[in-house]
PDB file of C-alpha atoms in Angstrom:
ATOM      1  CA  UNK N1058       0.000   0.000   0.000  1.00 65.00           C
ATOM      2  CA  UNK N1059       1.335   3.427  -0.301  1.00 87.00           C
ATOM      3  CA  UNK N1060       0.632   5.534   1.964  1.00 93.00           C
ATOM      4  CA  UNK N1061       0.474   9.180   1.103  1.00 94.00           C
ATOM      5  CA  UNK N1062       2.446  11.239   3.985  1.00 97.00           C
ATOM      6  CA  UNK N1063       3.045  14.859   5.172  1.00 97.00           C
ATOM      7  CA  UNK N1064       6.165  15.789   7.425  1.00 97.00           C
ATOM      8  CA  UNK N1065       5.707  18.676   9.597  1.00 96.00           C
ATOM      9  CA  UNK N1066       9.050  19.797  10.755  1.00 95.00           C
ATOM     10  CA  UNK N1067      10.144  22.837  11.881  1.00 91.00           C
ATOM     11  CA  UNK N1068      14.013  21.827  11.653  1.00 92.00           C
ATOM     12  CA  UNK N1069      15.162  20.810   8.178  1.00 93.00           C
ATOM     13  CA  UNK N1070      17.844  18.507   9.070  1.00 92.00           C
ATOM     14  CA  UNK N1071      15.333  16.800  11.193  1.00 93.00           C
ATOM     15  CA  UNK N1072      13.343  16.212   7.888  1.00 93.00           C
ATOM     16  CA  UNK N1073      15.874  15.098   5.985  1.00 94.00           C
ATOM     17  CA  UNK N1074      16.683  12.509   8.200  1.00 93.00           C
ATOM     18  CA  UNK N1075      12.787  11.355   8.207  1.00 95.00           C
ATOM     19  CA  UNK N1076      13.009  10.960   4.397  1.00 94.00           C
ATOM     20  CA  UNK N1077      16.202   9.355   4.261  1.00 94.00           C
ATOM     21  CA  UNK N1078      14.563   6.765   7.001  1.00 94.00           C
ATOM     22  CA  UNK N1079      11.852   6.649   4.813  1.00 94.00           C
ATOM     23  CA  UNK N1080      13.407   5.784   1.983  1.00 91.00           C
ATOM     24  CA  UNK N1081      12.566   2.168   0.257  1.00 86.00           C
ATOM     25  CA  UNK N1082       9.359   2.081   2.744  1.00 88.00           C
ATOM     26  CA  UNK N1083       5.756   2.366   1.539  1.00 90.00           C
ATOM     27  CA  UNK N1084       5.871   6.080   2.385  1.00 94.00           C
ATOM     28  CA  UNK N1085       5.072   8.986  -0.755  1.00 94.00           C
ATOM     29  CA  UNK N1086       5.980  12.193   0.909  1.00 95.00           C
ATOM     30  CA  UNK N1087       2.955  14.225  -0.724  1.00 96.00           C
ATOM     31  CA  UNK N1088       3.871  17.158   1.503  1.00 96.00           C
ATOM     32  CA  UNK N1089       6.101  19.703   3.337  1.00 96.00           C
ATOM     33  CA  UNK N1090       5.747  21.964   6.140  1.00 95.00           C
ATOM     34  CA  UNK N1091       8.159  23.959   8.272  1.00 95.00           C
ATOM     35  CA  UNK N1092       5.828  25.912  10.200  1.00 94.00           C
ATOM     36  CA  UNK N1093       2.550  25.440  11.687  1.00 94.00           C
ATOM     37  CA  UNK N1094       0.656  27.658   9.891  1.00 95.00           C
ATOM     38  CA  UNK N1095       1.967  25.951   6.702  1.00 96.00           C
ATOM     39  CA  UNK N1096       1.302  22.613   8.205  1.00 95.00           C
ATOM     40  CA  UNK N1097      -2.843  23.659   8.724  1.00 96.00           C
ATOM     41  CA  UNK N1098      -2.763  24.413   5.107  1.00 96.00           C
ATOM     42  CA  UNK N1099      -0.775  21.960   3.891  1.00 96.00           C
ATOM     43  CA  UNK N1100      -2.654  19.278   5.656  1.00 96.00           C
ATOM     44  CA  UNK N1101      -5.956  21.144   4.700  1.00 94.00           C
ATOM     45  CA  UNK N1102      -5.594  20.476   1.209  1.00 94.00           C
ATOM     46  CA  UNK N1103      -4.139  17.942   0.662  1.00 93.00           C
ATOM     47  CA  UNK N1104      -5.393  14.373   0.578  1.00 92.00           C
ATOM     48  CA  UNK N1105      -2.687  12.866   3.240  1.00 94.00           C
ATOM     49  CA  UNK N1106      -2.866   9.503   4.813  1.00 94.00           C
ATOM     50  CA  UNK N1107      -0.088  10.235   7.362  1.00 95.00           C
ATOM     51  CA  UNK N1108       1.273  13.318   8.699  1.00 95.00           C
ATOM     52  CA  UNK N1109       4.655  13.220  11.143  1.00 96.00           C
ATOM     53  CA  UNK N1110       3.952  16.388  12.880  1.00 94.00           C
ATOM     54  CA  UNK N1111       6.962  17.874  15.163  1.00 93.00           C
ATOM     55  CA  UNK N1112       5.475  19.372  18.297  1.00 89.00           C
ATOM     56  CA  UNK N1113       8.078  22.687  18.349  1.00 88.00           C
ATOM     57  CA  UNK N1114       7.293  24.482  14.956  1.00 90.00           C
ATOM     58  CA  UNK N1115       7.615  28.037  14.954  1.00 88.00           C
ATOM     59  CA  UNK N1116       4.560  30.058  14.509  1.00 86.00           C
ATOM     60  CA  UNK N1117       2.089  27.755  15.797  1.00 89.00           C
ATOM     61  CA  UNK N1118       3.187  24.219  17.709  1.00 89.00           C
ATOM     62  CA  UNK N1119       2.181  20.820  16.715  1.00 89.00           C
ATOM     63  CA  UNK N1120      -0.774  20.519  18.944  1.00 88.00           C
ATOM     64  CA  UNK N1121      -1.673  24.210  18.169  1.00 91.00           C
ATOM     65  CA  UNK N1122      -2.327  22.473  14.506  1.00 93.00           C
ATOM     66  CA  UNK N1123      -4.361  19.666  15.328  1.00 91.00           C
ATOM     67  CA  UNK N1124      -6.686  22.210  17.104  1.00 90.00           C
ATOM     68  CA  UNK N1125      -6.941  24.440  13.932  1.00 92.00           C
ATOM     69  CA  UNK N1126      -7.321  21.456  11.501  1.00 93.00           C
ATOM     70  CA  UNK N1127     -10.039  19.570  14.092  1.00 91.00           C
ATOM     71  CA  UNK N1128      -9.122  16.042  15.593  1.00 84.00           C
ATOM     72  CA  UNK N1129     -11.276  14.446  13.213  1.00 85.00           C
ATOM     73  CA  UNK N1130     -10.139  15.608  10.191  1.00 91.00           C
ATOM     74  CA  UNK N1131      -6.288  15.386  10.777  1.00 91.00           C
ATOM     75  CA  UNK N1132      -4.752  12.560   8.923  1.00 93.00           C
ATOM     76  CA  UNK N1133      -3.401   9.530  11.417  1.00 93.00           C
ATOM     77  CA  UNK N1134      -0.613  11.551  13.052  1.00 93.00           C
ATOM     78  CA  UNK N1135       2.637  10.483  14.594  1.00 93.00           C
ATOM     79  CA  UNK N1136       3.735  13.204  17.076  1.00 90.00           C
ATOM     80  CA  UNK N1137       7.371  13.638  16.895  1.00 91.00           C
ATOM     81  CA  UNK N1138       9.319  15.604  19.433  1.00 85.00           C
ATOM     82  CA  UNK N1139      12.644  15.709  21.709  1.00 80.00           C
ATOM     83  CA  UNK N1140      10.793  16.633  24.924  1.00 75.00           C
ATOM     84  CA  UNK N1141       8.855  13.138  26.432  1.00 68.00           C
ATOM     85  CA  UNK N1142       6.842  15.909  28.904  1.00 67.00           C
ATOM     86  CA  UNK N1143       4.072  15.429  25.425  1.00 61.00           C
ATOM     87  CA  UNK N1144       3.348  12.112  25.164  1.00 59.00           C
ATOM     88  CA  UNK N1145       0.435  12.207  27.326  1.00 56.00           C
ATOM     89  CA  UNK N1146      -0.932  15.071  25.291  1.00 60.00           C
ATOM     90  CA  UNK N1147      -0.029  13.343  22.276  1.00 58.00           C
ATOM     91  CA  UNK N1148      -2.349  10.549  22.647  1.00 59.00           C
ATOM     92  CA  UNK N1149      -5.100  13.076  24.478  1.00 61.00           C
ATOM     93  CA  UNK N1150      -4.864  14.296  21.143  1.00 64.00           C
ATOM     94  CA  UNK N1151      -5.681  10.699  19.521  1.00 69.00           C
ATOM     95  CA  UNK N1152      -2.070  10.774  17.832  1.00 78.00           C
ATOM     96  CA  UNK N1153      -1.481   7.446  16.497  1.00 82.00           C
ATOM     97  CA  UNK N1154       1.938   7.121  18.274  1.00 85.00           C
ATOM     98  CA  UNK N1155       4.856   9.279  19.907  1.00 83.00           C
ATOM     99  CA  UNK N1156       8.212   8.940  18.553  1.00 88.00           C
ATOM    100  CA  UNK N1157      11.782  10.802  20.132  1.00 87.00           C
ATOM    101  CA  UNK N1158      14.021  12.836  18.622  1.00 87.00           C
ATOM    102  CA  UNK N1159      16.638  11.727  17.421  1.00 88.00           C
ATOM    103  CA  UNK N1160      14.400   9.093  15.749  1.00 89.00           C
ATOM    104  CA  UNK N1161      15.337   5.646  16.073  1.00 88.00           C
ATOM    105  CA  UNK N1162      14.933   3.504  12.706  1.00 90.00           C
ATOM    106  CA  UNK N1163      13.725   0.731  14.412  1.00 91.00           C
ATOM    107  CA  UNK N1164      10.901   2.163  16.222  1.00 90.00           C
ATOM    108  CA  UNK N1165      10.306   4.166  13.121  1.00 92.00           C
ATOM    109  CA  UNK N1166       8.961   1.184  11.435  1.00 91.00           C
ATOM    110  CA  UNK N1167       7.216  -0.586  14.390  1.00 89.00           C
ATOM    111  CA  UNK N1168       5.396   2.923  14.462  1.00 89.00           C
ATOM    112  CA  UNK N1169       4.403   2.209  10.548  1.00 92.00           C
ATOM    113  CA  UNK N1170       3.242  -1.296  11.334  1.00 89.00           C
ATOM    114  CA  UNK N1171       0.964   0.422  13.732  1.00 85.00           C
ATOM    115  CA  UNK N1172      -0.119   2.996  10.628  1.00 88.00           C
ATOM    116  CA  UNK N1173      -0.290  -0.098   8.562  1.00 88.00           C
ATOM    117  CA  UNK N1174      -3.029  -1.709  10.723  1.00 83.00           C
ATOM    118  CA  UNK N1175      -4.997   1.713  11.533  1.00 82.00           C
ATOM    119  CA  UNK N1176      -5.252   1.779   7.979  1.00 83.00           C
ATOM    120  CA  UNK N1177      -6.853  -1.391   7.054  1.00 73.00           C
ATOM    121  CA  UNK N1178     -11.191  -1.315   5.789  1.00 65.00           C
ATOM    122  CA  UNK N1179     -12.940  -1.080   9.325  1.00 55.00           C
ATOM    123  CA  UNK N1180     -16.279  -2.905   9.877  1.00 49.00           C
ATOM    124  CA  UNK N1181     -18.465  -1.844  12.129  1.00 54.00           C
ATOM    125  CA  UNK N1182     -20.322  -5.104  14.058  1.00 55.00           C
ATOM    126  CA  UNK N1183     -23.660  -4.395  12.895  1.00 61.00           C
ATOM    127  CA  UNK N1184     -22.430  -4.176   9.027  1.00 60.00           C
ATOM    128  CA  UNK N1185     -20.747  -7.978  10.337  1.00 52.00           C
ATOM    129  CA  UNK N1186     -23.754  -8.535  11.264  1.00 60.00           C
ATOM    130  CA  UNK N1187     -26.023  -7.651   8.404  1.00 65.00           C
ATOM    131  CA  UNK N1188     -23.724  -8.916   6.089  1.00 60.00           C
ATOM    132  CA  UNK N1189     -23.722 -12.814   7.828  1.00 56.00           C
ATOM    133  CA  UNK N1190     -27.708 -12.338   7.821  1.00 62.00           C
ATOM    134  CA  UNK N1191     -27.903 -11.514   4.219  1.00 64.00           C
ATOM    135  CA  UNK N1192     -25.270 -14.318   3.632  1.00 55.00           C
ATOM    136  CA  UNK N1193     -27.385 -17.052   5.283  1.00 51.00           C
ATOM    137  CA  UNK N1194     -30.878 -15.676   4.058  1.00 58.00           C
ATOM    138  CA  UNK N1195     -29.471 -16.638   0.389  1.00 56.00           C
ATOM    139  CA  UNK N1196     -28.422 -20.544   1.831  1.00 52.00           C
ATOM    140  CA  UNK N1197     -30.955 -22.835   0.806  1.00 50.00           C
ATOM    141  CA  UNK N1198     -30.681 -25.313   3.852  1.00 54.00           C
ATOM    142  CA  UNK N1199     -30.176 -28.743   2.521  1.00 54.00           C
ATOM    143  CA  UNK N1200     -33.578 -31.003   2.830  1.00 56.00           C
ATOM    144  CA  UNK N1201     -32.479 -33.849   5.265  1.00 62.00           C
ATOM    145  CA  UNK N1202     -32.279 -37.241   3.326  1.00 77.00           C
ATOM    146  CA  UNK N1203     -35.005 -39.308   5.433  1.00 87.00           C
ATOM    147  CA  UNK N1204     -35.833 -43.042   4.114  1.00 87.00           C
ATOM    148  CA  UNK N1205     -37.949 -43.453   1.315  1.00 90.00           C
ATOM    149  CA  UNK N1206     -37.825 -46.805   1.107  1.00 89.00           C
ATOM    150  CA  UNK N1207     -37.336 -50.458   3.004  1.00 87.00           C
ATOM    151  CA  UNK N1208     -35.894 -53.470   2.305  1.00 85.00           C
ATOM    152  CA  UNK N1209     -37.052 -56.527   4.164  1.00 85.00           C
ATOM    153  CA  UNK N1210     -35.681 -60.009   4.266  1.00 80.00           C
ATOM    154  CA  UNK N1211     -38.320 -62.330   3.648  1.00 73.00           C
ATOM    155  CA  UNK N1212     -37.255 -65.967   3.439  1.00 72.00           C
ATOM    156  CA  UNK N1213     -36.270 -66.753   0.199  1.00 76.00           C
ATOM    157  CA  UNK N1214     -37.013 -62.916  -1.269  1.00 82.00           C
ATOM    158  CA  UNK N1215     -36.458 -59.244  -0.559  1.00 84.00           C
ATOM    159  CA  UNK N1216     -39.519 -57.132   0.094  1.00 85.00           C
ATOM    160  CA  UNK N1217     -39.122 -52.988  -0.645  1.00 90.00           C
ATOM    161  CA  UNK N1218     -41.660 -51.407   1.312  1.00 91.00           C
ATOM    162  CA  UNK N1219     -42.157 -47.969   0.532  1.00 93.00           C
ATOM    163  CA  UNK N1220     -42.218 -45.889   3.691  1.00 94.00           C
ATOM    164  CA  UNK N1221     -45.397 -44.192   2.869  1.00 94.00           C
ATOM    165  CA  UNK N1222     -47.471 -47.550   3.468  1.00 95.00           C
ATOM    166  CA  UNK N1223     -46.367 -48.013   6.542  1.00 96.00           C
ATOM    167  CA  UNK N1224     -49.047 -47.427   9.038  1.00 96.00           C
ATOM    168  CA  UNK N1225     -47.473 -48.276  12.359  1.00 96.00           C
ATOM    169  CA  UNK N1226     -43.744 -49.779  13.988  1.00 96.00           C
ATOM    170  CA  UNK N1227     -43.603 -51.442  17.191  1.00 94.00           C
ATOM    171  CA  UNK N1228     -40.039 -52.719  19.558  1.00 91.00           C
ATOM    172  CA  UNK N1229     -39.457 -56.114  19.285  1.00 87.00           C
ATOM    173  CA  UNK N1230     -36.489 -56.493  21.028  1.00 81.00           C
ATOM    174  CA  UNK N1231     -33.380 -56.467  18.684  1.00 81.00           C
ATOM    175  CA  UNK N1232     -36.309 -56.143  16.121  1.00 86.00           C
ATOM    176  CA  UNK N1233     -39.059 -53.814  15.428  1.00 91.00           C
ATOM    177  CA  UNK N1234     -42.461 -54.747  13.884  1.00 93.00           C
ATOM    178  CA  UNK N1235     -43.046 -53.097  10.089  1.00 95.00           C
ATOM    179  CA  UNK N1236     -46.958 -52.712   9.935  1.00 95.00           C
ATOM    180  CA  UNK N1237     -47.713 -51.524   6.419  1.00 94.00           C
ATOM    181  CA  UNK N1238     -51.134 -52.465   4.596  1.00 90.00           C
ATOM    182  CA  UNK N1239     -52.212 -55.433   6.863  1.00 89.00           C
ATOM    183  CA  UNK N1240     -49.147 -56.912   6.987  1.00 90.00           C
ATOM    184  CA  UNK N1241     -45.648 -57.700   8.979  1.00 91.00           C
ATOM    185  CA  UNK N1242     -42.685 -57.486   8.536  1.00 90.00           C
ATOM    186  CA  UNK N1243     -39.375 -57.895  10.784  1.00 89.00           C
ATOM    187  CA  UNK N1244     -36.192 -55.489  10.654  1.00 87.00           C
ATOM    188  CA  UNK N1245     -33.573 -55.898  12.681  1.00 86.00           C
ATOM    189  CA  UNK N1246     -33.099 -52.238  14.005  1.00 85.00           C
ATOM    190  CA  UNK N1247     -33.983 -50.615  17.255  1.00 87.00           C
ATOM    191  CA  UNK N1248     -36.544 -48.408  17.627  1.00 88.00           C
ATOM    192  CA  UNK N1249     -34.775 -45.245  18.193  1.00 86.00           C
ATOM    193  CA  UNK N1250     -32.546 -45.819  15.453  1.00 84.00           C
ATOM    194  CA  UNK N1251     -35.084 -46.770  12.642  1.00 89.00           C
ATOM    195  CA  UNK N1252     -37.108 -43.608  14.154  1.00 90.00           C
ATOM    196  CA  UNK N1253     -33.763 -41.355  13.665  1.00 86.00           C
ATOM    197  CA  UNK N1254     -33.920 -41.961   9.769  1.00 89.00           C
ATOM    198  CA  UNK N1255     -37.701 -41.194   9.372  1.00 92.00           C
ATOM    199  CA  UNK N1256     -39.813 -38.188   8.919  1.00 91.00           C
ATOM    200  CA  UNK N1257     -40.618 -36.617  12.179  1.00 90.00           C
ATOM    201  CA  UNK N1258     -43.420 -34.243  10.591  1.00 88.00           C
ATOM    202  CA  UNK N1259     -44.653 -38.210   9.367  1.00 91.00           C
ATOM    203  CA  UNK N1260     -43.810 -40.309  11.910  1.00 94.00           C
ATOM    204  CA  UNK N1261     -44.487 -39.609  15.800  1.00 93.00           C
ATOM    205  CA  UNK N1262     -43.586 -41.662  18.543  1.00 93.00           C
ATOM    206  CA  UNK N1263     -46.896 -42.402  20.646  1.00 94.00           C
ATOM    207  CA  UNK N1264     -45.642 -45.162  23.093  1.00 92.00           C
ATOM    208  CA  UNK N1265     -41.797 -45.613  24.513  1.00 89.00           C
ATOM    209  CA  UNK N1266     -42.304 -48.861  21.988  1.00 92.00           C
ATOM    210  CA  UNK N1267     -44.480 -47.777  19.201  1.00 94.00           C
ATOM    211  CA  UNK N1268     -44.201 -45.079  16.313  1.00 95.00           C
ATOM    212  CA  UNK N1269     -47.232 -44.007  13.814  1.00 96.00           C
ATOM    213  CA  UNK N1270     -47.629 -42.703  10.797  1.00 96.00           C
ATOM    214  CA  UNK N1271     -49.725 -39.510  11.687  1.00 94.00           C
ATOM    215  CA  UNK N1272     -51.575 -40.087   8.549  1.00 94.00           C
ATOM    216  CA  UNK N1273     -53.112 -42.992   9.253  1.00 94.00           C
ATOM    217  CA  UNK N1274     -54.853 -41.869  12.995  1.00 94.00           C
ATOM    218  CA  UNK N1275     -58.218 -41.653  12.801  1.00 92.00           C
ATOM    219  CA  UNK N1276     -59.499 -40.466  16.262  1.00 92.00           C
ATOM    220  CA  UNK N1277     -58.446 -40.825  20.004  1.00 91.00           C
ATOM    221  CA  UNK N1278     -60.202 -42.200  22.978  1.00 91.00           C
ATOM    222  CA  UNK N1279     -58.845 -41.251  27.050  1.00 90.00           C
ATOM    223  CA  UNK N1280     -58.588 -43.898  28.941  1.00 88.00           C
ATOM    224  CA  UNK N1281     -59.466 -42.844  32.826  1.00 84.00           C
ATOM    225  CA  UNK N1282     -55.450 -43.187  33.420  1.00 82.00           C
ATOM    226  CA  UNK N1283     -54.797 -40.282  31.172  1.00 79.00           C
ATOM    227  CA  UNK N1284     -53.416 -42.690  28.542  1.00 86.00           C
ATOM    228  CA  UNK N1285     -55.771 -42.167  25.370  1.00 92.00           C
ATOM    229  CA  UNK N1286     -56.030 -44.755  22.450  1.00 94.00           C
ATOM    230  CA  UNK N1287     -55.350 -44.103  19.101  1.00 93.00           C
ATOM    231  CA  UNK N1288     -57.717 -45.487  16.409  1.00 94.00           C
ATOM    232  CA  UNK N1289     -56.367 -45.576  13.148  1.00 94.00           C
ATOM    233  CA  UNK N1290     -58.494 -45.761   9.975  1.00 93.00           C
ATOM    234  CA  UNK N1291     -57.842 -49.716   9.368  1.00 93.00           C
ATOM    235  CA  UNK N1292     -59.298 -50.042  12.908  1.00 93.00           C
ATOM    236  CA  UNK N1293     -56.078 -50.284  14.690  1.00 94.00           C
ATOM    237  CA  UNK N1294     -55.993 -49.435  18.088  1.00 95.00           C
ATOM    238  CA  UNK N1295     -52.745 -48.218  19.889  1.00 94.00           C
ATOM    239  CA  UNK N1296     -52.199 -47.150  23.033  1.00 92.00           C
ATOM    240  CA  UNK N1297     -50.899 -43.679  23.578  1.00 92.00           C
ATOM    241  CA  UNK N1298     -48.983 -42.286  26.580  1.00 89.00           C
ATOM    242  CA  UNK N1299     -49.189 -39.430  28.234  1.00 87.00           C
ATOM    243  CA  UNK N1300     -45.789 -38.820  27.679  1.00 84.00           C
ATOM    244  CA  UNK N1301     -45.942 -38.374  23.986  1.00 88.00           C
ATOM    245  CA  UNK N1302     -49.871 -36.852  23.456  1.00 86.00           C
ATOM    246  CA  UNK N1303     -48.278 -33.446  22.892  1.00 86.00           C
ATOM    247  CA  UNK N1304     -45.869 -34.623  20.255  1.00 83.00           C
ATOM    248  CA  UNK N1305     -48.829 -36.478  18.373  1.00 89.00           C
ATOM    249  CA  UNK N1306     -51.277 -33.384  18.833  1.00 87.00           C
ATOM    250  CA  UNK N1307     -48.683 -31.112  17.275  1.00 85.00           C
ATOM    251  CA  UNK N1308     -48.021 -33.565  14.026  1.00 84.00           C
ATOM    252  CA  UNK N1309     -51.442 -33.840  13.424  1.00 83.00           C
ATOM    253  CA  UNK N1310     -52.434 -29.995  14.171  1.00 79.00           C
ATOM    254  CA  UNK N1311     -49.535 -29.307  11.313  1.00 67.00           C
TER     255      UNK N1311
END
């Protein structure tokens, strides 16, 4: 990056040495000043990045400037002076950093690291913010893959039953119970996993042992325990624990 810079130096050997410490850095010297007053209108009109601004300038001192030009509308400013008395007022003065005459290459460039950084695009949390809203409004969230489809071992022949037809699954131990269209069939699966892979706007859990497929209930009976049976419309009835009515009323409400 270049960075377009100002040196405000009363002393002209001082700002030769500046330059020549400059030199080979990412520094354009865009402007001169050996006075204050010269500084306010160098720095006035001219579009600066940087300004090294020496606190004892005749005419008007460094901080004398900063008041003319207005804090917020001086460029990032490194205060240079021989006196350390300033530095407080230096930074009072939001001065990006406070460097000693004789100036010291090293700390010269640690002092346009800092510039370096001050100068990078700043984002403001709430344009973060906006910005990863707007990003995940245009995500499409990816439809979960649920089964579509069984295939059941049946002696000598595989039977694919189509999850739709299945009306309702009971535990059988290591096993669970496929009822689809008046008939059986046997998976080995438990009941929490085979319930993991279906359709929970489809499939609702009534009983710590039995899942149905909301589409198929028909009406519900209470029992005087609080339990309630579900009827489904092949004339099934299930029982259905208290535990899980909410879960069922929701499915079927939606």
């Amino acid at each position: 990056m270049n960075i377009r810079t100002i040196i405000a130096d009363g002393s002209t050997p001082s700002r030769r040495r500046l330059k020549t410490l400059l030199d080979n850095t990412e520094i354009e010297i865009v402007g001169e000043a050996s006075s204050g007053i010269e500084a306010v209108s160098i720095i006035g009109n001219t579009r600066a990045d940087l300004v090294f601004l020496d606190i004892e300038m005749p005419e008007m001192n460094g901080f004398d400037v900063i008041e003319r030009v207005g804090v917020g509308k001086m460029p990032i400013t490194i205060i240079m002076t021989a006196n350390e008395e300033f530095a407080v007022e230096a930074f009072e003065k939001n001065a990006a950093d406070y460097l000693l005459k004789p100036l010291d290459k090293e700390r010269l460039s640690r002092s346009l690291d800092h510039v370096k950084v001050q100068m990078l695009p700043r984002v403001e949390p709430e344009e973060v913010a906006e910005k990863l809203n707007r990003a995940l409004s245009e995500v499409k969230p990816a439809s979960p893959r649920y089964l579509k489809r069984l295939t059941v071992r049946n002696r000598d022949r595989t039977v694919v039953v189509p999850i739709e037809s299945i009306d309702w699954i009971a535990s059988a131990g290591n096993y669970v119970e496929i009822h689809a269209g008046g008939e059986t069939h046997i998976v080995r699966d438990s009941l929490f996993g085979l319930e993991s892979r279906l359709d929970p706007e489809r499939f609702v859990r009534i009983h710590r042992s039995r899942i149905v497929n909301v589409e198929r209930v028909g009406s519900l009976r209470p029992l005087s325990n609080g339990d309630q049976i579900v009827a489904l419309n092949d004339g099934t009835e299930l029982n259905l624990s208290r535990t899980y009515h909410q879960n069922l009323m929701l499915a079927v409400a939606g």
